[in-house]
XYZ file of C-alpha atoms in Angstrom:
558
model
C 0.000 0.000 0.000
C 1.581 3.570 -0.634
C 2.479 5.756 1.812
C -0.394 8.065 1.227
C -3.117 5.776 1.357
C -1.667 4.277 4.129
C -1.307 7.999 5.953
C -4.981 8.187 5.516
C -5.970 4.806 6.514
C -4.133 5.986 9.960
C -5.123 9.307 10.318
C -8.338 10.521 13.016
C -11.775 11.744 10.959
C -11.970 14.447 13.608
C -8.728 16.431 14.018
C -7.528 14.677 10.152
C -4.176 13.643 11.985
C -2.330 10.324 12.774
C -4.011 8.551 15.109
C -1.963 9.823 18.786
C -2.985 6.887 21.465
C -6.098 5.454 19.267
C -9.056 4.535 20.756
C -12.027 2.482 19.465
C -15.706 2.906 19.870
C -17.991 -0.315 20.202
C -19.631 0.442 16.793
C -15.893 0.119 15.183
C -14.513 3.332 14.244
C -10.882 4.394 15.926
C -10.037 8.488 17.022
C -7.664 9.869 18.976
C -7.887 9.504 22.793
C -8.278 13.432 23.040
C -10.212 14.077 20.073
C -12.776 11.619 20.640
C -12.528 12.737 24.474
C -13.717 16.038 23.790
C -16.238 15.581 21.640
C -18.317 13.529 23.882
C -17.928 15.869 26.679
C -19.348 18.156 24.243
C -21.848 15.989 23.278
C -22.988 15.167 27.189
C -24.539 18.454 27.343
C -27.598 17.335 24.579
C -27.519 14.126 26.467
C -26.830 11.977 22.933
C -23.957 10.438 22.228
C -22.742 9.601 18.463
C -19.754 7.971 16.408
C -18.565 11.266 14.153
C -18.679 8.545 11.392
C -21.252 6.281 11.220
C -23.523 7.913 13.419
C -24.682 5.194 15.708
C -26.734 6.505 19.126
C -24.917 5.809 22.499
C -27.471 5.898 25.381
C -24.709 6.015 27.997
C -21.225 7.672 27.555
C -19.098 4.775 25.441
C -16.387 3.370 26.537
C -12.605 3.724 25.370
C -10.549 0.841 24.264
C -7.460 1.604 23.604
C -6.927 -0.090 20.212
C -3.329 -1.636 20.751
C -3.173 -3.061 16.838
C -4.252 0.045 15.016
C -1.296 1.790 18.241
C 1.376 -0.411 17.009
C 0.532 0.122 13.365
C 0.925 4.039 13.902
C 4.182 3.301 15.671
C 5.696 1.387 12.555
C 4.393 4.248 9.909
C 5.903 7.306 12.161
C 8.992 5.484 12.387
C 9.139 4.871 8.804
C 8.505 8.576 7.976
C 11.189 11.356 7.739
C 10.502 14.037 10.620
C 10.993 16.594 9.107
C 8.904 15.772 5.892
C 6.128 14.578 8.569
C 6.000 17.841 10.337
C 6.141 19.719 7.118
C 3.565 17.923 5.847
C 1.163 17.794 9.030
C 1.704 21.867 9.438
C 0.686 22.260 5.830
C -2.189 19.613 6.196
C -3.245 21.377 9.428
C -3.244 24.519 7.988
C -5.252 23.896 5.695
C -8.003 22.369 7.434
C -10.181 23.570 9.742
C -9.607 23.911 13.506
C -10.122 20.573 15.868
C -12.872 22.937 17.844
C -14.627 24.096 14.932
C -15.026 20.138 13.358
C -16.175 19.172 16.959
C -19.069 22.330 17.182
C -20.209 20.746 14.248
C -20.314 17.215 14.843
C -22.471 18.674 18.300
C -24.401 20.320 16.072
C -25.251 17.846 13.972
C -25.508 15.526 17.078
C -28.374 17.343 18.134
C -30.138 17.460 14.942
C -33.086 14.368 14.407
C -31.816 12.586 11.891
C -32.840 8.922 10.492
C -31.853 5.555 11.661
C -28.444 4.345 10.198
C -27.515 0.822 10.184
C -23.515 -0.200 9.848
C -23.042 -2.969 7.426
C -19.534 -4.033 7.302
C -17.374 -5.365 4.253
C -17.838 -9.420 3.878
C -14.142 -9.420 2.700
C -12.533 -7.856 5.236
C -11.572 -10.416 7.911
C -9.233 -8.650 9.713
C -11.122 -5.151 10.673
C -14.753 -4.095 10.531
C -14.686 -1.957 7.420
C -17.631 -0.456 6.355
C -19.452 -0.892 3.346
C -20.157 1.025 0.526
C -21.717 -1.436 -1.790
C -23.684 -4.666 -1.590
C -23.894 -7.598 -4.499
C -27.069 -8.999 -4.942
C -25.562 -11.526 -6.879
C -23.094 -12.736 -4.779
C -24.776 -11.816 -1.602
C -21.932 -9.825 -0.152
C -21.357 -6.626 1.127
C -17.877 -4.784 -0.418
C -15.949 -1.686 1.255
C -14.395 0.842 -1.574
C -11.516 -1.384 -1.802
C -13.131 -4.743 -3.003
C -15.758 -2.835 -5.066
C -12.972 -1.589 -7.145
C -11.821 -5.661 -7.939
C -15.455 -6.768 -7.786
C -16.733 -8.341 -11.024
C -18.386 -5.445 -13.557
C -20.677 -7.963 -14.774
C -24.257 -7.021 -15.299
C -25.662 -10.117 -12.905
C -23.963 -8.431 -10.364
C -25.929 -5.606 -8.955
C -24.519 -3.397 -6.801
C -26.900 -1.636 -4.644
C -26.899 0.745 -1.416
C -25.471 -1.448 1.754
C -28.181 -0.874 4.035
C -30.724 -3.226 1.666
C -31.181 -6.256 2.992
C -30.683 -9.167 0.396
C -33.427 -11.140 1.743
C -35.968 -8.227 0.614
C -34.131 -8.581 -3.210
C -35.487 -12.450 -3.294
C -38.643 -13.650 -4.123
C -40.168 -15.737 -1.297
C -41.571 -18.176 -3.716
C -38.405 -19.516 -5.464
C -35.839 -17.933 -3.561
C -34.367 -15.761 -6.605
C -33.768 -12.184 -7.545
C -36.247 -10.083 -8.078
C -35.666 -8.566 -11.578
C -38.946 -7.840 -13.303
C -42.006 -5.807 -11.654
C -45.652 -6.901 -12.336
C -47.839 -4.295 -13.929
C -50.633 -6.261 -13.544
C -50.482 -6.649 -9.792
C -48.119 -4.088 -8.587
C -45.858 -6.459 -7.143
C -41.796 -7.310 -7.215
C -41.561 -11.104 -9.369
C -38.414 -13.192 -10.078
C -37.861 -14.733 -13.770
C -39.751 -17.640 -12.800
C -42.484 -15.960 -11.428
C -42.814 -14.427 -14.723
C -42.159 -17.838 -16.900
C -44.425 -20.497 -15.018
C -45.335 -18.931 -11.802
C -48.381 -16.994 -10.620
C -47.773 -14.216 -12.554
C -47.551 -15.919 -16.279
C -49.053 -13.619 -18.377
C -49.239 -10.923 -16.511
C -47.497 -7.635 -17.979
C -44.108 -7.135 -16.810
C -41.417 -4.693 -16.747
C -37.730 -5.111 -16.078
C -37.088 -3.128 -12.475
C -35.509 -0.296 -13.844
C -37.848 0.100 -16.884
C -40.312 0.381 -13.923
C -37.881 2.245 -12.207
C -37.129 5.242 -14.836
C -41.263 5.118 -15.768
C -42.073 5.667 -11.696
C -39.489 8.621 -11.659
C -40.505 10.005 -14.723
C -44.296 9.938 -13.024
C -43.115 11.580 -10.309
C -41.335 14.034 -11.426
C -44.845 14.796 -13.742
C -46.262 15.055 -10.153
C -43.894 17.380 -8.531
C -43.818 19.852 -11.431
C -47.543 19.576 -10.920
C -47.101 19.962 -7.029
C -44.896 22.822 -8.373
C -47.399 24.150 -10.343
C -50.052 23.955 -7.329
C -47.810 25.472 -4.830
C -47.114 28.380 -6.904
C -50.795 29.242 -7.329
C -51.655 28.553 -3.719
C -48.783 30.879 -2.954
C -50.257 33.558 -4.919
C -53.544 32.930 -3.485
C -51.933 33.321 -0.093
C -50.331 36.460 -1.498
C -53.742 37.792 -2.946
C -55.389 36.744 0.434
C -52.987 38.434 2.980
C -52.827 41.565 0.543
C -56.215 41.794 0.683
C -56.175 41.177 4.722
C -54.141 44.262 4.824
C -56.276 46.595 2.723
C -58.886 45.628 5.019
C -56.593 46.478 7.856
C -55.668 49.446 6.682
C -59.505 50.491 5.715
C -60.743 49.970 8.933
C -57.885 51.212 10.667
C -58.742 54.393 8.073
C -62.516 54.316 9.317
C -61.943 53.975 12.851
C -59.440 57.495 12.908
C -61.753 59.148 10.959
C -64.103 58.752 13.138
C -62.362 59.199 16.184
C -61.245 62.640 14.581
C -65.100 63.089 13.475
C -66.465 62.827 16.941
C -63.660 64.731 18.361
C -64.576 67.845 16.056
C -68.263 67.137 16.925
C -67.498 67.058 21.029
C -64.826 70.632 20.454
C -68.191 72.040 19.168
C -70.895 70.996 21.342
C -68.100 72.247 23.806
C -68.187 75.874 22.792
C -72.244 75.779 22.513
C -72.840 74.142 25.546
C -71.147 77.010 26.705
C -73.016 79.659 25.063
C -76.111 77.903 26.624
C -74.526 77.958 30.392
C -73.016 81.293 29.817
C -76.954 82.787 29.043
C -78.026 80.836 32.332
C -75.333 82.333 34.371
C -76.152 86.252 33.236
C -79.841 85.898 33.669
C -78.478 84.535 37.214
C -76.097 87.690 37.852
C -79.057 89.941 36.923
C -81.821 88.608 38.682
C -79.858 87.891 42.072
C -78.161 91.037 42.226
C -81.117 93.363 43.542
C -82.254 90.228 45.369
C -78.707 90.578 47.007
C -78.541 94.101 47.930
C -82.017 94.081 49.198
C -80.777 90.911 51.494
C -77.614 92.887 52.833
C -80.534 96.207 53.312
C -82.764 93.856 55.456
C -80.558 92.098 57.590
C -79.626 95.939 58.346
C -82.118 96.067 59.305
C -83.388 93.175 61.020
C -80.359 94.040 63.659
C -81.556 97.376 64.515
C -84.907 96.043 65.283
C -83.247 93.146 67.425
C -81.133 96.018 69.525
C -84.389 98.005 69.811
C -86.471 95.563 71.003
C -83.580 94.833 73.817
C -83.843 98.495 74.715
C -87.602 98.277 74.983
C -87.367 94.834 77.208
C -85.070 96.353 79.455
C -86.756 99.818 79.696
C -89.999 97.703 80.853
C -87.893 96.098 83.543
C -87.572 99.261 85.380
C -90.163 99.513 88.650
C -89.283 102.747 89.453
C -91.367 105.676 87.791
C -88.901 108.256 88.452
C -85.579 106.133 87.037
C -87.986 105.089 83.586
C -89.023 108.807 83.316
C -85.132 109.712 83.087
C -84.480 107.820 80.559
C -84.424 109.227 77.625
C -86.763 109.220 74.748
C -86.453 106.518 72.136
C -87.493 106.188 68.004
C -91.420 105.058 68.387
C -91.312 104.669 64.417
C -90.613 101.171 63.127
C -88.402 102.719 60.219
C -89.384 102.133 56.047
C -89.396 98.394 55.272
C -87.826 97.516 52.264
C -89.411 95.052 51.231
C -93.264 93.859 51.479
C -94.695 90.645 51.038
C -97.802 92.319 48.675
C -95.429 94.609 46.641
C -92.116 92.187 45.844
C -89.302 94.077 44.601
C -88.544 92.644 41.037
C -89.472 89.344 39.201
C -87.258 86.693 40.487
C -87.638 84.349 37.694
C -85.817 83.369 35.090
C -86.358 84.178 31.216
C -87.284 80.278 30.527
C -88.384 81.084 27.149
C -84.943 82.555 26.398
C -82.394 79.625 27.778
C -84.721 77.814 25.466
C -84.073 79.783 22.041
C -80.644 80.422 23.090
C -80.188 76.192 23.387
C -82.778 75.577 20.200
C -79.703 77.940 18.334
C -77.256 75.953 19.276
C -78.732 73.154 18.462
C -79.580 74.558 14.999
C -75.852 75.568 14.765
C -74.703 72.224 15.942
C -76.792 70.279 13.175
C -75.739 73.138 10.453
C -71.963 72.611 11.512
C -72.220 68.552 11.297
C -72.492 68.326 7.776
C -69.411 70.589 7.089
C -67.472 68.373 9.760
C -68.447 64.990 8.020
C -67.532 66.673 4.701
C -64.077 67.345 6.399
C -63.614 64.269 7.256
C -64.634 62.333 4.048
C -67.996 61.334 5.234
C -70.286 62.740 2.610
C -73.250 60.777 3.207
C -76.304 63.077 3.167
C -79.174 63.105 5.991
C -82.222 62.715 3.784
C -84.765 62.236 7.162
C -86.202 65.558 6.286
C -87.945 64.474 3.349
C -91.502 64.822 3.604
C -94.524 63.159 1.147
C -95.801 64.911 -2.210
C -99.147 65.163 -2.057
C -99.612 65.614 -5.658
C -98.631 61.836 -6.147
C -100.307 60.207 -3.300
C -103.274 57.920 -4.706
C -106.534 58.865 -2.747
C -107.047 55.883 -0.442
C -103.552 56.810 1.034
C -103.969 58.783 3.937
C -101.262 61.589 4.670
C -100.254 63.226 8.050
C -100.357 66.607 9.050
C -96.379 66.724 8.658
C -96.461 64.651 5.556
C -94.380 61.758 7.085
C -96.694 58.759 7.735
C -98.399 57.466 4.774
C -101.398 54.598 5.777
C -104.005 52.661 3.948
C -107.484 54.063 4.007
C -111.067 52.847 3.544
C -112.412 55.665 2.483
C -111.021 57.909 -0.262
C -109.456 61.396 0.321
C -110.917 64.268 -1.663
C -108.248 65.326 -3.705
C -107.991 67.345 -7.200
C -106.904 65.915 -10.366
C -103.122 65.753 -10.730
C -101.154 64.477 -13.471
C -98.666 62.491 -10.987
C -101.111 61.330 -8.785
C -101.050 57.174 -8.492
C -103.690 55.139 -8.949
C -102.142 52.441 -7.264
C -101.822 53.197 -3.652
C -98.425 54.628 -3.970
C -97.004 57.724 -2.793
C -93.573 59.558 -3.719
C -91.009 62.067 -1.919
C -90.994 65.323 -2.626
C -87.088 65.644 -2.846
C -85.097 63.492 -5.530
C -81.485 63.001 -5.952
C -79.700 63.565 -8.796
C -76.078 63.005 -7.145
C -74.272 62.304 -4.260
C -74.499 60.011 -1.638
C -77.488 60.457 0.369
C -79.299 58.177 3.655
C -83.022 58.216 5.461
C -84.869 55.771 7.741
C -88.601 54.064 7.439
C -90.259 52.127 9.940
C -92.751 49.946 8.515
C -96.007 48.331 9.850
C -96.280 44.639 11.339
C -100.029 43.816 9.392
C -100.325 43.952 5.527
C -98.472 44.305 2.438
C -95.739 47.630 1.775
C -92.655 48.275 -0.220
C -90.277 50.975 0.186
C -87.779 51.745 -2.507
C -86.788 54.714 -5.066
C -88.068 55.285 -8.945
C -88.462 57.849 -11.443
C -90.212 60.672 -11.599
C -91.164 59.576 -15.257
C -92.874 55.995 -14.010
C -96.481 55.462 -15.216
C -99.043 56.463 -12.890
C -101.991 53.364 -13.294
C -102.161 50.023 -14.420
C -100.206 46.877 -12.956
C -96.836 48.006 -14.551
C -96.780 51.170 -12.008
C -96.151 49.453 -8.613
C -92.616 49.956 -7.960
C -90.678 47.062 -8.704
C -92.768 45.719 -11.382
C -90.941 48.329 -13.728
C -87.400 48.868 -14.862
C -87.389 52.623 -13.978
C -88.226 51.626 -9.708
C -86.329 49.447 -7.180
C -87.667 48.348 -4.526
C -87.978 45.495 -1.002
C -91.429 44.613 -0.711
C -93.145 42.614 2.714
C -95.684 40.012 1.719
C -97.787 40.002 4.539
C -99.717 36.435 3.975
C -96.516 34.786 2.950
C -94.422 36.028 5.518
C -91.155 36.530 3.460
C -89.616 39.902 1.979
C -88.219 40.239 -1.341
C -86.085 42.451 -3.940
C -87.776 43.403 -6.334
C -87.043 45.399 -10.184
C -88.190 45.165 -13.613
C -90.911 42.298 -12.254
C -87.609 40.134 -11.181
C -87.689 39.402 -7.491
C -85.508 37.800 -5.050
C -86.752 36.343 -1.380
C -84.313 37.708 1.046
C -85.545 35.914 3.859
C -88.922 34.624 5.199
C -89.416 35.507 8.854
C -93.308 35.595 10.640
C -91.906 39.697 11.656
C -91.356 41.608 9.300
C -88.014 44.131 9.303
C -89.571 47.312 11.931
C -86.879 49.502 10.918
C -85.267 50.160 7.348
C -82.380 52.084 6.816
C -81.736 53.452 3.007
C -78.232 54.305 1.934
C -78.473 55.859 -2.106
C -74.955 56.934 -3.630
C -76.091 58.066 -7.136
C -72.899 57.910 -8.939
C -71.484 54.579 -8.043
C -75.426 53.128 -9.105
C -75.571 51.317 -5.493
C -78.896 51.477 -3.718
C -78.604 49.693 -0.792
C -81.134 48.635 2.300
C -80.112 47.535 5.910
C -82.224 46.284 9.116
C -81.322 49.126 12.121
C -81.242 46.202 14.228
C -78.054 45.654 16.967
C -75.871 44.875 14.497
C -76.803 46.736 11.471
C -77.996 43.733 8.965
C -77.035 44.369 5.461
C -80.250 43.070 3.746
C -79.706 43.843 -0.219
C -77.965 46.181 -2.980
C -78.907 46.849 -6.033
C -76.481 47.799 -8.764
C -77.669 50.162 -11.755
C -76.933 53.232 -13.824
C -79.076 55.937 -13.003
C -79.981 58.373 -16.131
C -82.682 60.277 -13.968
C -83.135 61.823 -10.963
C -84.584 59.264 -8.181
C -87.411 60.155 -5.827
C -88.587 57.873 -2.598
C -91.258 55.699 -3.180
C -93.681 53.771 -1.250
C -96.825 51.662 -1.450
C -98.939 50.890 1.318
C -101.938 47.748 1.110
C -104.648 47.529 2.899
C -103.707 47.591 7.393
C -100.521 48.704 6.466
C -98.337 51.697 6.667
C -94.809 53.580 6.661
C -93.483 56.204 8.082
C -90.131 58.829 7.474
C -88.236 58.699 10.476
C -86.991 62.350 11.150
């Protein structure tokens, strides 16, 4: 053997030296006394112990036997070796490698690390030392190290395979051969005579590494599918958190808008709340300051009546005429009174009437500044609860109120003149209509009969079945069907049942924005329900419409 290959058959796999004072592990493999030493003090901290080179799991701390063959074999190369050509060549081999603590942080490191179970399969051929090995003949049933795999036969009946197969799993349990062929027909491993005259004559067959290439070439058709998948679920995920985060950021958008919107709202009511006390507090000033000098005047008073009523007790103590006739004269009168019980002095009430217009201003001022502070804020939603009902269009069985809010079924026909506008079909429409914006009112409906509530044209026919709103394409409506207890959208005589409850929805709330063609309704219950939206292009100006059936009614929340 040369010197070289010698020089590595005796050097240690962890500091890449000759062996100094070799030592052997049970599983085989030889290391320096030191080297080894410190590794599995190193190791003792994660509690596993392994062999740098094959691997194998120690549960307890392995011994050390000092390997006295492999010691004297290391004695007889150094003292065939030049020392100065060995210590040149060490230094430079050293120098070049890396450092003994650096290779034993890594074999901890990789001690630590799950990794799978490794069985050691050592070389048939090698007698003399457990070698490992690299190869395994199926043919011959042995297992070769790199040397003997190099002078093995290159014949095609012998199959070299991984070492760690066992041969046993390579025969066929039948007739005790090599399993060379794979049957298509029952997806199993056959010898040649399982092909020729056993079980499986007949059957279609494939040689094991036809099989073989056609199962990788599947596979790898699956992973680029796999591929294929996991890039598009990745973008999904992508899509899906990006949208997360607009959301995020929307609300998050919403909420300090709002915060800021209420905050402008609260500096406000502030200042006016403040206008209202500050009119309280003057009428105060001005109606207690008389009432206060007039106090300070009569307890003046009061006093000099208490001393002269003293005087007067003790002049009427005196028995003796002549010492009550010295004294002198006093004041008979009882002085002016300043105030009288039948003529008060001032109106001690407050100007009621005033606080009240003074607070009704503010109010005003408050619900005129609101709209400029939504505005500011980006909240441009209009307040549309002032709308009131146009006459002109009601039908004359719909009776009106006297503020032209509630609209109600009646038995008995309203005298009313002739209008062009005016319904025939118990319907009734807003006087204001929206040609833009964005724009939101309320409705409470009735529990008994039939109503819808919804927006149209002004330019919708007036009689006949095609002029109830939703049975058109110019009116959009949700309509309650009272005897089948369900409540449905309803345009252009297409409907859709929203829900069927036995109550129908109390409270509706109407949001209109006019240039995005989104009319949208919502049950003011706690939550807000979003009930339906329609989508359209509006080409007119929209009005609110209702119908009212017989019991039933509807009314504009202000």
């Amino acid at each position: 053997m040369a010197s070289s290959d010698l020089s590595e058959e005796l050097s240690c796999t962890i500091c890449l030296n000759i062996y100094t004072n070799p030592v052997m592990l049970t599983c085989g493999h030889n290391f320096c006394q030191d080297c080894i030493a410190k590794l599995l003090d190193r190791q003792q901290e994660s509690g596993v112990y392994t062999c740098p080179d094959c691997r194998a799991e120690f549960q307890q701390c392995p011994s050390l036997e000092r390997n006295l063959k492999l010691w004297y074999l290391v004695e007889e190369y150094r003292s065939t070796q030049p020392k100065l050509e060995e210590t040149v060549e060490v230094d430079h081999y050293r120098s070049a490698q890396p450092k003994l603590e650096e290779t034993v942080e890594v074999d901890h490191y990789r001690s630590t690390q799950p990794k799978l179970e490794e069985t050691v399969v050592f070389c048939t051929y090698c007698v003399d030392s457990s070698v490992p090995a690299v190869k395994t003949c199926l043919h011959c049933e042995a297992f070769l190290c790199d040397i003997h795999v190099k002078t093995h036969s290159k014949s095609e009946n012998h199959i070299l395979t991984d070492p760690t197969v066992s041969v046993d799993e390579r025969k066929c349990s039948v007739h005790n051969e090599l399993l060379k062929f794979f049957c298509c027909t029952d997806s199993t491993f056959i010898c040649v005579t399982c092909c020729l005259v056993g079980e499986h004559s007949g059957h279609q067959v494939e040689m094991l590494n036809e099989a073989f290439e056609k199962k990788k070439v599947k596979l790898c058709d699956f992973l680029m599918k796999v591929y294929l998948k996991k890039g598009e679920t990745e973008k999904q995920l992508h899509r899906l958190q990006e949208r997360k985060n607009r959301v995020q950021e929307k609300a998050t958008g919403f909420k300090d808008r709002v915060t800021a919107l209420f905050g402008d709202i609260r500096g406000h009511l502030a200042v006016l709340e403040n206008t209202v006390l500050n009119e309280v507090t003057r009428q105060e000033k001005q109606v207690l300051h008389p009432l206060s000098d007039l106090i300070q005047k009569l307890e003046i008073e009061t006093k000099d009546q208490h001393e002269k009523i003293l005087q007067i007790k003790r002049l009427c103590s005196i028995t003796d005429p002549l010492t009550l006739l010295k004294e002198g004269a006093i004041d008979s009168k009882p002085g002016k009174a300043h105030y009288s019980q039948s003529d008060p002095a001032g109106d001690d009430n407050l100007d009621e009437v005033r606080i009240s217009v003074t607070l009704q201003r503010a109010l005003n001022k408050l619900s005129n500044i609101v709209p400029d502070l939504k505005a500011k804020r980006g909240f441009r939603v209009g307040d549309a609860s002032d709308m009131i009902l146009n006459v002109n269009t009601a039908d004359t069985i719909i009776a009106l109120s006297q503020d032209l809010k509630n609209a109600s079924y009646s038995q008995k026909e309203k005298s009313r003149p002739h209008h062009p506008e005016r319904f025939t079909t118990s319907q009734v429409l807003s006087t204001r209509k929206f040609a833009s914006g964005q724009h939101y009112w309320e409705v409470r409906t009735s529990n008994d009969g039939d109503w819808s509530v919804g927006v149209t044209y002004n330019s919708v026919k007036r009689k006949g079945d095609t002029s109830f709103i939703g049975q058109n394409s110019k009116s959009w409506c949700l309509t309650w069907v009272h005897e089948n207890e369900d409540l449905k959208a309803e345009h252009d005589n297409d409907e859709e049942v929203l829900y069927t409850s036995f109550e129908p929805v109390p409270d509706l709330g109407i949001y209109l924005d006019y240039e995005r063609g989104l009319l949208s309704f919502y049950k003011l219950s706690e939550p807000i329900t979003h009930l339906h939206t329609f989508t359209a292009t509006f080409t007119e100006a929209l009005h609110a419409a209702f119908y009212v059936n017989e019991n039933s009614w509807i009314k504009i929340k202000s």
